[in-house]
PDB file of C-alpha atoms and ligand atoms in Angstrom:
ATOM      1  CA  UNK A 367      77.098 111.031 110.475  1.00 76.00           C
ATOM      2  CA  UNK A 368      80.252 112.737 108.758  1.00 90.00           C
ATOM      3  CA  UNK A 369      81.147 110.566 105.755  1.00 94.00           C
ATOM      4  CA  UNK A 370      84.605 109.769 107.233  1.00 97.00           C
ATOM      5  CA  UNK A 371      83.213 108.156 110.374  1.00 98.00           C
ATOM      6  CA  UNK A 372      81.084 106.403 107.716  1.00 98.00           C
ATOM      7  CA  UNK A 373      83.588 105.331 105.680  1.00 98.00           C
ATOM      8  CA  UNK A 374      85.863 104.251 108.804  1.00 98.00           C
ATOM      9  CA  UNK A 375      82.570 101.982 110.255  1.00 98.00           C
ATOM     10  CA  UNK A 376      82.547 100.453 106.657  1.00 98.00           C
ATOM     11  CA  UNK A 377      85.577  99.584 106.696  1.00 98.00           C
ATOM     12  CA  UNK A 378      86.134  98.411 109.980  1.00 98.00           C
ATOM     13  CA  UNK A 379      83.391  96.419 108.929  1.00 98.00           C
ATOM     14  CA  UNK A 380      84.981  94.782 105.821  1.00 98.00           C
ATOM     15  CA  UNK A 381      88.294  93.540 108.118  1.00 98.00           C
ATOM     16  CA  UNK A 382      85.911  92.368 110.964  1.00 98.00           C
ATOM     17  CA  UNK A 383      83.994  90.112 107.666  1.00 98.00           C
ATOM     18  CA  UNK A 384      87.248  88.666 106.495  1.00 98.00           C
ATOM     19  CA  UNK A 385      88.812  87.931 109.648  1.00 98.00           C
ATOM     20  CA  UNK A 386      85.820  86.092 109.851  1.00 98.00           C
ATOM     21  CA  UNK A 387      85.943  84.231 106.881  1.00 98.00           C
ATOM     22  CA  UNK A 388      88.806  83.486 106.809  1.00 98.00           C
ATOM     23  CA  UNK A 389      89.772  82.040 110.558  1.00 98.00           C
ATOM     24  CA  UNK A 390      91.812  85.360 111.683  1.00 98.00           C
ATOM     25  CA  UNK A 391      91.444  86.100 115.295  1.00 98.00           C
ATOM     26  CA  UNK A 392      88.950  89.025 115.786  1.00 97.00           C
ATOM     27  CA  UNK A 393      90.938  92.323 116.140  1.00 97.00           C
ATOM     28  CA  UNK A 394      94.597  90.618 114.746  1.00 98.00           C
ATOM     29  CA  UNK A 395      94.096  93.315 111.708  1.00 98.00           C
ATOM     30  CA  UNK A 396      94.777  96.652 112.419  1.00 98.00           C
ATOM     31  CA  UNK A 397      93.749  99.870 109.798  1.00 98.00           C
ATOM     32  CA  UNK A 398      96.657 102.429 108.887  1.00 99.00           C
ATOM     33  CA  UNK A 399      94.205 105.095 107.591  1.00 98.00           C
ATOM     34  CA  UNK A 400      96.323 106.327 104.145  1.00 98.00           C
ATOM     35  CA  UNK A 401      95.917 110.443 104.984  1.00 98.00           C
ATOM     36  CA  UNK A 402      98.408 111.165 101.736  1.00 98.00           C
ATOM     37  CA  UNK A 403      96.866 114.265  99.635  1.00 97.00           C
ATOM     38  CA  UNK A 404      94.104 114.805 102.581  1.00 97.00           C
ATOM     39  CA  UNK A 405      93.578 118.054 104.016  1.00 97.00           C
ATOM     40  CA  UNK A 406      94.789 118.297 107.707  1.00 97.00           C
ATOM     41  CA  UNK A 407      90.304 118.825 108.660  1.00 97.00           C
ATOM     42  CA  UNK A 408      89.573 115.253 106.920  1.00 97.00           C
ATOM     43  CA  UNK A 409      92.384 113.606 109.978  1.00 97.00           C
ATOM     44  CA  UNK A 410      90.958 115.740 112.719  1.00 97.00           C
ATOM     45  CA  UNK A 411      88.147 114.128 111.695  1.00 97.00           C
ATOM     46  CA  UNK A 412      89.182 110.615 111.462  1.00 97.00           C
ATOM     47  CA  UNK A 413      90.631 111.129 115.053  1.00 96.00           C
ATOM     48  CA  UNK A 414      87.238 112.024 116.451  1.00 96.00           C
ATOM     49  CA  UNK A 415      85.347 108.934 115.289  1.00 97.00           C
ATOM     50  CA  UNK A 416      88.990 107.074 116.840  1.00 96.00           C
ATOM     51  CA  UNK A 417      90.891 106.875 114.335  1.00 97.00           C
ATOM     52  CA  UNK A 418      94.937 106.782 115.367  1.00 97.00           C
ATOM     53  CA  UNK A 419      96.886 105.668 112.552  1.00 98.00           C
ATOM     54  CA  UNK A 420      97.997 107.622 109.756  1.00 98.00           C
ATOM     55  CA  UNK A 421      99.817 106.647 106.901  1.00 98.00           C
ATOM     56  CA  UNK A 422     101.674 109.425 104.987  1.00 98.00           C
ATOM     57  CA  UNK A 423     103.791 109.237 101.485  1.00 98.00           C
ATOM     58  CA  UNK A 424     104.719 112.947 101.031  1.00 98.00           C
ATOM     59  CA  UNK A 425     107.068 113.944 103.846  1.00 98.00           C
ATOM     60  CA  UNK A 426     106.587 117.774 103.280  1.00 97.00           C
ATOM     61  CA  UNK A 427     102.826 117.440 103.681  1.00 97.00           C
ATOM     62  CA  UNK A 428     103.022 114.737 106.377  1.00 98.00           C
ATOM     63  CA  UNK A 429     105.105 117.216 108.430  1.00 98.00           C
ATOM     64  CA  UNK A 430     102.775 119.886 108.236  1.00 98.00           C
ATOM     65  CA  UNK A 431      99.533 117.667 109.432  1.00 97.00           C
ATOM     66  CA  UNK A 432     102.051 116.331 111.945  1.00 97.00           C
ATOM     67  CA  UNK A 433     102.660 119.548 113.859  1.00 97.00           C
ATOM     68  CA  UNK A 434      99.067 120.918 113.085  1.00 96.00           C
ATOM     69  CA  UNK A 435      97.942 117.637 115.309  1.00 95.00           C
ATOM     70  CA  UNK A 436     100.055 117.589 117.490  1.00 88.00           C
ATOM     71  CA  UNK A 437      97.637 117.760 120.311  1.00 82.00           C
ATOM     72  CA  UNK A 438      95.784 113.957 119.128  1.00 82.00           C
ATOM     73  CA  UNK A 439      96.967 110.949 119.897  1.00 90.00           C
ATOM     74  CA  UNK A 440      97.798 109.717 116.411  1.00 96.00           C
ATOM     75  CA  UNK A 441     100.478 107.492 115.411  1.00 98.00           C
ATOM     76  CA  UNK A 442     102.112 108.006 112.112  1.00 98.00           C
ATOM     77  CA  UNK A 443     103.542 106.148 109.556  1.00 98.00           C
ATOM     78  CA  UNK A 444     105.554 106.329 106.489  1.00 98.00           C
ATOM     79  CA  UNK A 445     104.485 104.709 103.719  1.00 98.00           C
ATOM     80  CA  UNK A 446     106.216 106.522 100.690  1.00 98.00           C
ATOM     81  CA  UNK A 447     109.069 107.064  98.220  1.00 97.00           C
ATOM     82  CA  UNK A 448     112.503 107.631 100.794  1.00 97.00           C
ATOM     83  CA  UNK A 449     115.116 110.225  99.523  1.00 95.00           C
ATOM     84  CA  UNK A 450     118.351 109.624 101.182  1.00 89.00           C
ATOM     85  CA  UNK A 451     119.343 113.003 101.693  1.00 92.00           C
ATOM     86  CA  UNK A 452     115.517 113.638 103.674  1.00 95.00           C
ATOM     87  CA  UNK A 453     115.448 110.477 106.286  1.00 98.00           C
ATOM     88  CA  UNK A 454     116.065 112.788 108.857  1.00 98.00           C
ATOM     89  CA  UNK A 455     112.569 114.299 109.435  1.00 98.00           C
ATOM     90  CA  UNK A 456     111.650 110.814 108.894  1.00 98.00           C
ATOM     91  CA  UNK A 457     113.510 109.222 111.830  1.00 98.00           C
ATOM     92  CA  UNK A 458     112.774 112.686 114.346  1.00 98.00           C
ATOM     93  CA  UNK A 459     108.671 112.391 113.246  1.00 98.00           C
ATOM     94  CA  UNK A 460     107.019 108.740 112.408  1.00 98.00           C
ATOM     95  CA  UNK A 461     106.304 106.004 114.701  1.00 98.00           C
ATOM     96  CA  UNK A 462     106.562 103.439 111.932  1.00 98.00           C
ATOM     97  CA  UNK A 463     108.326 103.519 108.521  1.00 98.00           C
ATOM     98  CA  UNK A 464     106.684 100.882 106.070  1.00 98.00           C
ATOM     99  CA  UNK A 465     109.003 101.378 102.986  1.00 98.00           C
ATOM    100  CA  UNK A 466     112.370 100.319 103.502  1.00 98.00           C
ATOM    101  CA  UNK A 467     114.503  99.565 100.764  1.00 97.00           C
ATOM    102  CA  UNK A 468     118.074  99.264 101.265  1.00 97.00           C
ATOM    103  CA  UNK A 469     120.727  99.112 104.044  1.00 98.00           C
ATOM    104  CA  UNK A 470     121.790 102.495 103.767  1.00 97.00           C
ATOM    105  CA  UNK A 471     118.268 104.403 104.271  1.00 98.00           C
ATOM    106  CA  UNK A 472     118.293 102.080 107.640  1.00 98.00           C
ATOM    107  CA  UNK A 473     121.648 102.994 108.448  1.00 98.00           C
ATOM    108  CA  UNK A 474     120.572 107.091 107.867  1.00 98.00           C
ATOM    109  CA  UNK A 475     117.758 106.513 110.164  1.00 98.00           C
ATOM    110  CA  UNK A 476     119.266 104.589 112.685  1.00 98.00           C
ATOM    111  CA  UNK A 477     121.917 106.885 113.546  1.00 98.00           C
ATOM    112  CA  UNK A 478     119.000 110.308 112.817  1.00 98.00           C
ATOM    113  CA  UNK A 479     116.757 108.313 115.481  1.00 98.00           C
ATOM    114  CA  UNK A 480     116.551 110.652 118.738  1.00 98.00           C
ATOM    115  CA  UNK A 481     117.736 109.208 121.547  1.00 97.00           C
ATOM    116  CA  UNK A 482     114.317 110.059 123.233  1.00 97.00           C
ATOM    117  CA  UNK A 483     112.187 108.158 121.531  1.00 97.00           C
ATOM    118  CA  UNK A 484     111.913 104.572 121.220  1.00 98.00           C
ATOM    119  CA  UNK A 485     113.261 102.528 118.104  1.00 98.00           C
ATOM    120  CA  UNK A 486     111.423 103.046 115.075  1.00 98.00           C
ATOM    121  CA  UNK A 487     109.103 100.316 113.938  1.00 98.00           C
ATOM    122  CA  UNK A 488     109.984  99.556 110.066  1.00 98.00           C
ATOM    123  CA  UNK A 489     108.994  97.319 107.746  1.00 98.00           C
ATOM    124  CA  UNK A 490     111.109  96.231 104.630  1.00 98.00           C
ATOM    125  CA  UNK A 491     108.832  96.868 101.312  1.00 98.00           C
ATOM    126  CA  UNK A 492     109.401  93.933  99.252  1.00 98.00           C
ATOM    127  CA  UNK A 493     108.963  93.574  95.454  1.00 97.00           C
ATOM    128  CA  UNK A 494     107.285  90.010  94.757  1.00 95.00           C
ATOM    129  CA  UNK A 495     106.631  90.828  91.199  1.00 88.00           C
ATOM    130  CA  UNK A 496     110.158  91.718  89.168  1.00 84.00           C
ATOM    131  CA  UNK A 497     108.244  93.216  86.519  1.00 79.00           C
ATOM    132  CA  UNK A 498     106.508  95.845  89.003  1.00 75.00           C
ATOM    133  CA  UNK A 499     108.131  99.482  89.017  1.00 76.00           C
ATOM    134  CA  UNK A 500     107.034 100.342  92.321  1.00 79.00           C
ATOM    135  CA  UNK A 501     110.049  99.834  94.303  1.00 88.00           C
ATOM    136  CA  UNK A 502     110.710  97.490  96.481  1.00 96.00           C
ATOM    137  CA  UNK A 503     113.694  94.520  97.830  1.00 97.00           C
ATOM    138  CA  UNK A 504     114.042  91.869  95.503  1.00 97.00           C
ATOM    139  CA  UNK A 505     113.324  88.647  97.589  1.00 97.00           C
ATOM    140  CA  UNK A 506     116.268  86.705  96.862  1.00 97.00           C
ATOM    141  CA  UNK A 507     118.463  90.116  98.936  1.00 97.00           C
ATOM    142  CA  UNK A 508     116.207  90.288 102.338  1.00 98.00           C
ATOM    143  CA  UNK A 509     118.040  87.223 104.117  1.00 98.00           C
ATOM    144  CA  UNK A 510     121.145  89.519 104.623  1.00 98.00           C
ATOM    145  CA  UNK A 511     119.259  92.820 104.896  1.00 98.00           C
ATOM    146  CA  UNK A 512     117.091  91.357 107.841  1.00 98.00           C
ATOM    147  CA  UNK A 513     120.556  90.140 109.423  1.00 98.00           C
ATOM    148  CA  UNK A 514     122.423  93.721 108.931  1.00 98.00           C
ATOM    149  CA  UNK A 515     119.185  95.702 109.737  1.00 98.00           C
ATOM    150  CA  UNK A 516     118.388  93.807 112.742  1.00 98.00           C
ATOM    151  CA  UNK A 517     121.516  94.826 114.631  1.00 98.00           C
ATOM    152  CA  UNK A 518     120.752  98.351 114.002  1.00 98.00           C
ATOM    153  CA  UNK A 519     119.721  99.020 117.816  1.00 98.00           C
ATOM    154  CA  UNK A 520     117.419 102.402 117.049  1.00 98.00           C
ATOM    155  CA  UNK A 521     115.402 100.391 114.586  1.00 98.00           C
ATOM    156  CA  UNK A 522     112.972  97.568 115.325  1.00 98.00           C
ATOM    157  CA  UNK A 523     112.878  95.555 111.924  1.00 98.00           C
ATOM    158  CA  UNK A 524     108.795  93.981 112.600  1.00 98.00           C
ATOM    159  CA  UNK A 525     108.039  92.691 109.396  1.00 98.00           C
ATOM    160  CA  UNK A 526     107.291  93.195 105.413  1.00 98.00           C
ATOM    161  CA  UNK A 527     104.906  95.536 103.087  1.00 98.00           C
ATOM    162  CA  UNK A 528     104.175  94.807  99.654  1.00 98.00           C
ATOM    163  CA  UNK A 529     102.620  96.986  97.160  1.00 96.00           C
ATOM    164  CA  UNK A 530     101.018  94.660  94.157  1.00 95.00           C
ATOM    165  CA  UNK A 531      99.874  95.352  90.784  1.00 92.00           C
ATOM    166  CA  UNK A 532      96.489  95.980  90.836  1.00 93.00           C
ATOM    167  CA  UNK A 533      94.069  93.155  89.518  1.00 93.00           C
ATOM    168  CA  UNK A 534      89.974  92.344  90.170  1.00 92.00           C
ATOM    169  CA  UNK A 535      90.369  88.821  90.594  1.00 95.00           C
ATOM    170  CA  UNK A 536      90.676  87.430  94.575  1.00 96.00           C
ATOM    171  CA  UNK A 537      92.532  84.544  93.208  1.00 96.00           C
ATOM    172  CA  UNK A 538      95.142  86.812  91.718  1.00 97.00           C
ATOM    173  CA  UNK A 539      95.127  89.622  94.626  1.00 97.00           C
ATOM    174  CA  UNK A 540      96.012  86.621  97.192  1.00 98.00           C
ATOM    175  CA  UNK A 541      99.066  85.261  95.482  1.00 97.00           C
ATOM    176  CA  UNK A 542     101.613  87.967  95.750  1.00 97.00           C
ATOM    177  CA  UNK A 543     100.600  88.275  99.589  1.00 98.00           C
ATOM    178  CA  UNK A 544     100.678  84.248  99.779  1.00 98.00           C
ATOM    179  CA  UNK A 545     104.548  84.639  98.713  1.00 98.00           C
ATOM    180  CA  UNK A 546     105.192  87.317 101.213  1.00 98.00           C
ATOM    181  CA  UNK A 547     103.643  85.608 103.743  1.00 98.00           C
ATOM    182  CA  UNK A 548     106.327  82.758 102.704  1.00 98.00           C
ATOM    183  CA  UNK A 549     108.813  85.331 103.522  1.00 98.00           C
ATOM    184  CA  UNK A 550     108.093  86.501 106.435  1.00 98.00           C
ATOM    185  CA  UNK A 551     107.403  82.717 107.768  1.00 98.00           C
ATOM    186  CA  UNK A 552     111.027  81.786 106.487  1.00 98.00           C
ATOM    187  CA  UNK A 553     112.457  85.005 107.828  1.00 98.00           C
ATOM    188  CA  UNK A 554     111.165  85.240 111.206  1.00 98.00           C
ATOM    189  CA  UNK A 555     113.396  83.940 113.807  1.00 98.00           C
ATOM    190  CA  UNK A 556     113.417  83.901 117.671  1.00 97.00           C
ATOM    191  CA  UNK A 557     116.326  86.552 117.064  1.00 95.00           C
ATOM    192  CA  UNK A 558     114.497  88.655 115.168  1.00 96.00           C
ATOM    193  CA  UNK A 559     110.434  87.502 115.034  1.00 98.00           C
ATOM    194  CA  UNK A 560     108.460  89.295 112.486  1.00 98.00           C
ATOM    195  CA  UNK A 561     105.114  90.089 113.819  1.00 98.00           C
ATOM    196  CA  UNK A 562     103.946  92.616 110.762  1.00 98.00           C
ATOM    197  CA  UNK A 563     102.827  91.863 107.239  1.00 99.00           C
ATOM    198  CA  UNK A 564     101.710  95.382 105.864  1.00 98.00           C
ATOM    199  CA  UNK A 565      99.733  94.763 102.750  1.00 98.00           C
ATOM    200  CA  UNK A 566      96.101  95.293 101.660  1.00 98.00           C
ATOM    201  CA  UNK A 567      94.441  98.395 100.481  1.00 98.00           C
ATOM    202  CA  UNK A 568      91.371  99.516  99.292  1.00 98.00           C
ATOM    203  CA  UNK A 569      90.756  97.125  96.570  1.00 97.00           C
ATOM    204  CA  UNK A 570      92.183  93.859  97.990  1.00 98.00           C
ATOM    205  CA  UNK A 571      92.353  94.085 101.745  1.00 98.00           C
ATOM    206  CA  UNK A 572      90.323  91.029 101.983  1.00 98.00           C
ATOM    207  CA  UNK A 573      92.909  88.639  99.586  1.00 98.00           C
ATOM    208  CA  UNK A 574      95.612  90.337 102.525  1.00 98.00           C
ATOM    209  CA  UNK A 575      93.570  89.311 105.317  1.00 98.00           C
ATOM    210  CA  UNK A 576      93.217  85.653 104.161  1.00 98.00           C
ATOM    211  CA  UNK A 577      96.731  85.541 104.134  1.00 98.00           C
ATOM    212  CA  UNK A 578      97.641  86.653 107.105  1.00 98.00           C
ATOM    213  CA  UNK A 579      98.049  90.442 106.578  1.00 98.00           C
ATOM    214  CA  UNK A 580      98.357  92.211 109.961  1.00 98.00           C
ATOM    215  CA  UNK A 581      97.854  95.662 108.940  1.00 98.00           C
ATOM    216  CA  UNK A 582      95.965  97.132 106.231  1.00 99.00           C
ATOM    217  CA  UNK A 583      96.743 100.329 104.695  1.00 98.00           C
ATOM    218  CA  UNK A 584      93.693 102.000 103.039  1.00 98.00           C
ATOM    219  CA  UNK A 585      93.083 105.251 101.626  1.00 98.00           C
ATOM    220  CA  UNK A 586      89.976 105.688  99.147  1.00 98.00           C
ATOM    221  CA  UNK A 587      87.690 103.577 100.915  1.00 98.00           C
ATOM    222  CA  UNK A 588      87.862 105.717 103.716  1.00 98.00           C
ATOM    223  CA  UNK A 589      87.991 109.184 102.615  1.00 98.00           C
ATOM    224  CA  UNK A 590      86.520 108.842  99.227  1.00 96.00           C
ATOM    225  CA  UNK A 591      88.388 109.101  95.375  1.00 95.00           C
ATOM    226  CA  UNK A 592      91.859 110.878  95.860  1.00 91.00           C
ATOM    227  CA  UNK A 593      92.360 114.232  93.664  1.00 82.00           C
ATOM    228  CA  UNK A 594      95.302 114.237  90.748  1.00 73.00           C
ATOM    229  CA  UNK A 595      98.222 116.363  92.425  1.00 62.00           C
ATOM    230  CA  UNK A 596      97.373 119.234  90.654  1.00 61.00           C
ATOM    231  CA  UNK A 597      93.757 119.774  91.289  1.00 61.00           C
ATOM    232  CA  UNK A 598      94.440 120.234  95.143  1.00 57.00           C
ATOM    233  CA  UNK A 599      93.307 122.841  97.164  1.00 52.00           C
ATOM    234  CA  UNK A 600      95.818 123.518  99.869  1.00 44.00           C
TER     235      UNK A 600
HETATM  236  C1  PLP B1085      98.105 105.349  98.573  1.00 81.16           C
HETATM  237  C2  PLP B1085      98.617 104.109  99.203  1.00 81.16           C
HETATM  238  C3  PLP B1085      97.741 103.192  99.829  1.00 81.16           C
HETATM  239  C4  PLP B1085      96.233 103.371  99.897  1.00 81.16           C
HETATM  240  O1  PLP B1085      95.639 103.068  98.676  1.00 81.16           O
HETATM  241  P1  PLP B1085      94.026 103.081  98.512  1.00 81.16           P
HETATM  242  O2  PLP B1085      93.819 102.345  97.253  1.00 81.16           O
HETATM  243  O3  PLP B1085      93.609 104.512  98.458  1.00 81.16           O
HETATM  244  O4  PLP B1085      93.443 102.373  99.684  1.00 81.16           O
HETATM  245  C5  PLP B1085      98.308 102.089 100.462  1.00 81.16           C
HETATM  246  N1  PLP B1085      99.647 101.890 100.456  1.00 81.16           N
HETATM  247  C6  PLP B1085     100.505 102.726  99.864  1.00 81.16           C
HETATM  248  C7  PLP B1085     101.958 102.432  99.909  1.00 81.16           C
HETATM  249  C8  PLP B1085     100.018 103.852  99.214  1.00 81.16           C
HETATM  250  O5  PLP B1085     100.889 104.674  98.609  1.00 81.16           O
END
């Protein structure tokens, strides 16, 4: 068995254990496969063991794997950094943008949205911990971003992603998804319902699932230890 398909069974696995264990309806967890610095012959391969989300945080290398499987059924997602002055390739090629940070990348999008496609799934990314430097919404400025963004008729606002500080401990992995659980659950209206919490990744996709994570977006546990920038071969 290709080491892919392995790693995919493994972790298919490890979100089938902690729905489990922690009272989640079987299947209510979906994988986003993180394909960021991954040569175009690891996804092809991911598709054949049935694979079909992607996750992508480079938009010039996401493109290129975009067109180059064209012919699979994936669905891909955005997960990365937005420039403002490159949404449009964002809003013409992803199914899903995860990283959402201000009113005026949504407006960008919005209007760059083809007409022939259908609105564009997006999550706001949220930053729970002020000290963090990954970006990010500070939670006290999403009330009136969900309101503006949800009247934005090309988007379709579904929910939250957070991206925490690392740590080993499950008690300390589960609190920053605890809070944006919180925030979804206060957020969430029939007007707008929020059906998506995006967090979980390699490390901690477990401390997401017991708190109601919905998808999980993992990278190294799938395809195996990601090479520094500069030592890739493409
Ligand atoms: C790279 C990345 C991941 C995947 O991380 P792994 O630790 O490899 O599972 C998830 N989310 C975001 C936003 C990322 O940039």
């Amino acid at each position: 068995m290709s080491l892919i398909k392995a790693g995919l069974e493994k972790v298919v696995e490890r979100i089938r254990e902690a729905e489990r264990v922690y009272g989640r309806q079987s299947g209510s967890v979906k994988l986003l496969a993180v394909s960021k610095t991954r040569p175009v012959c690891d996804l092809r391969e991911a598709c054949l063991a049935g694979q079909q989300r992607f996750g992508e945080s480079y938009l010039q290398e996401a493109l290129e794997k975009i067109g180059q499987l064209d012919n699979q059924d994936a669905e891909w997602h955005f997960i990365g950094r937005i420039q403002s002055n490159k949404t449009r390739p964002i809003a013409e090629n992803f199914d899903w943008v995860h990283s959402i940070e201000n009113l005026k990348q949504a407006k960008r999008i919005n209007e760059q949205r083809p007409d022939n496609l259908p609105p564009l799934s997006i999550c706001l990314q949220v930053k729970i911990d002020p000290e963090e430097d990954k970006g990010g919404i500070a939670p006290g400025e999403l009330a009136e971003l969900v309101a503006q963004i949800s009247e934005l008729p090309c988007l379709r606002l579904r929910g939250l992603m957070t991206l925490p500080a690392p740590s080993s401990n499950l008690e300390s992995q589960r609190r920053p998804f605890r809070r944006l659980r919180e925030l979804r659950d206060q957020l969430s209206s029939p007007q707008v319902p929020l059906d998506t919490l995006s967090m979980g990744m390699s490390a901690d996709l477990e401390a997401a699932i017991a708190e109601g994570s919905t998808i999980v977006r993992v990278g190294t546990a799938i395809f195996g230890p990601r090479k520094p920038i500069n030592q890739r071969s493409r």
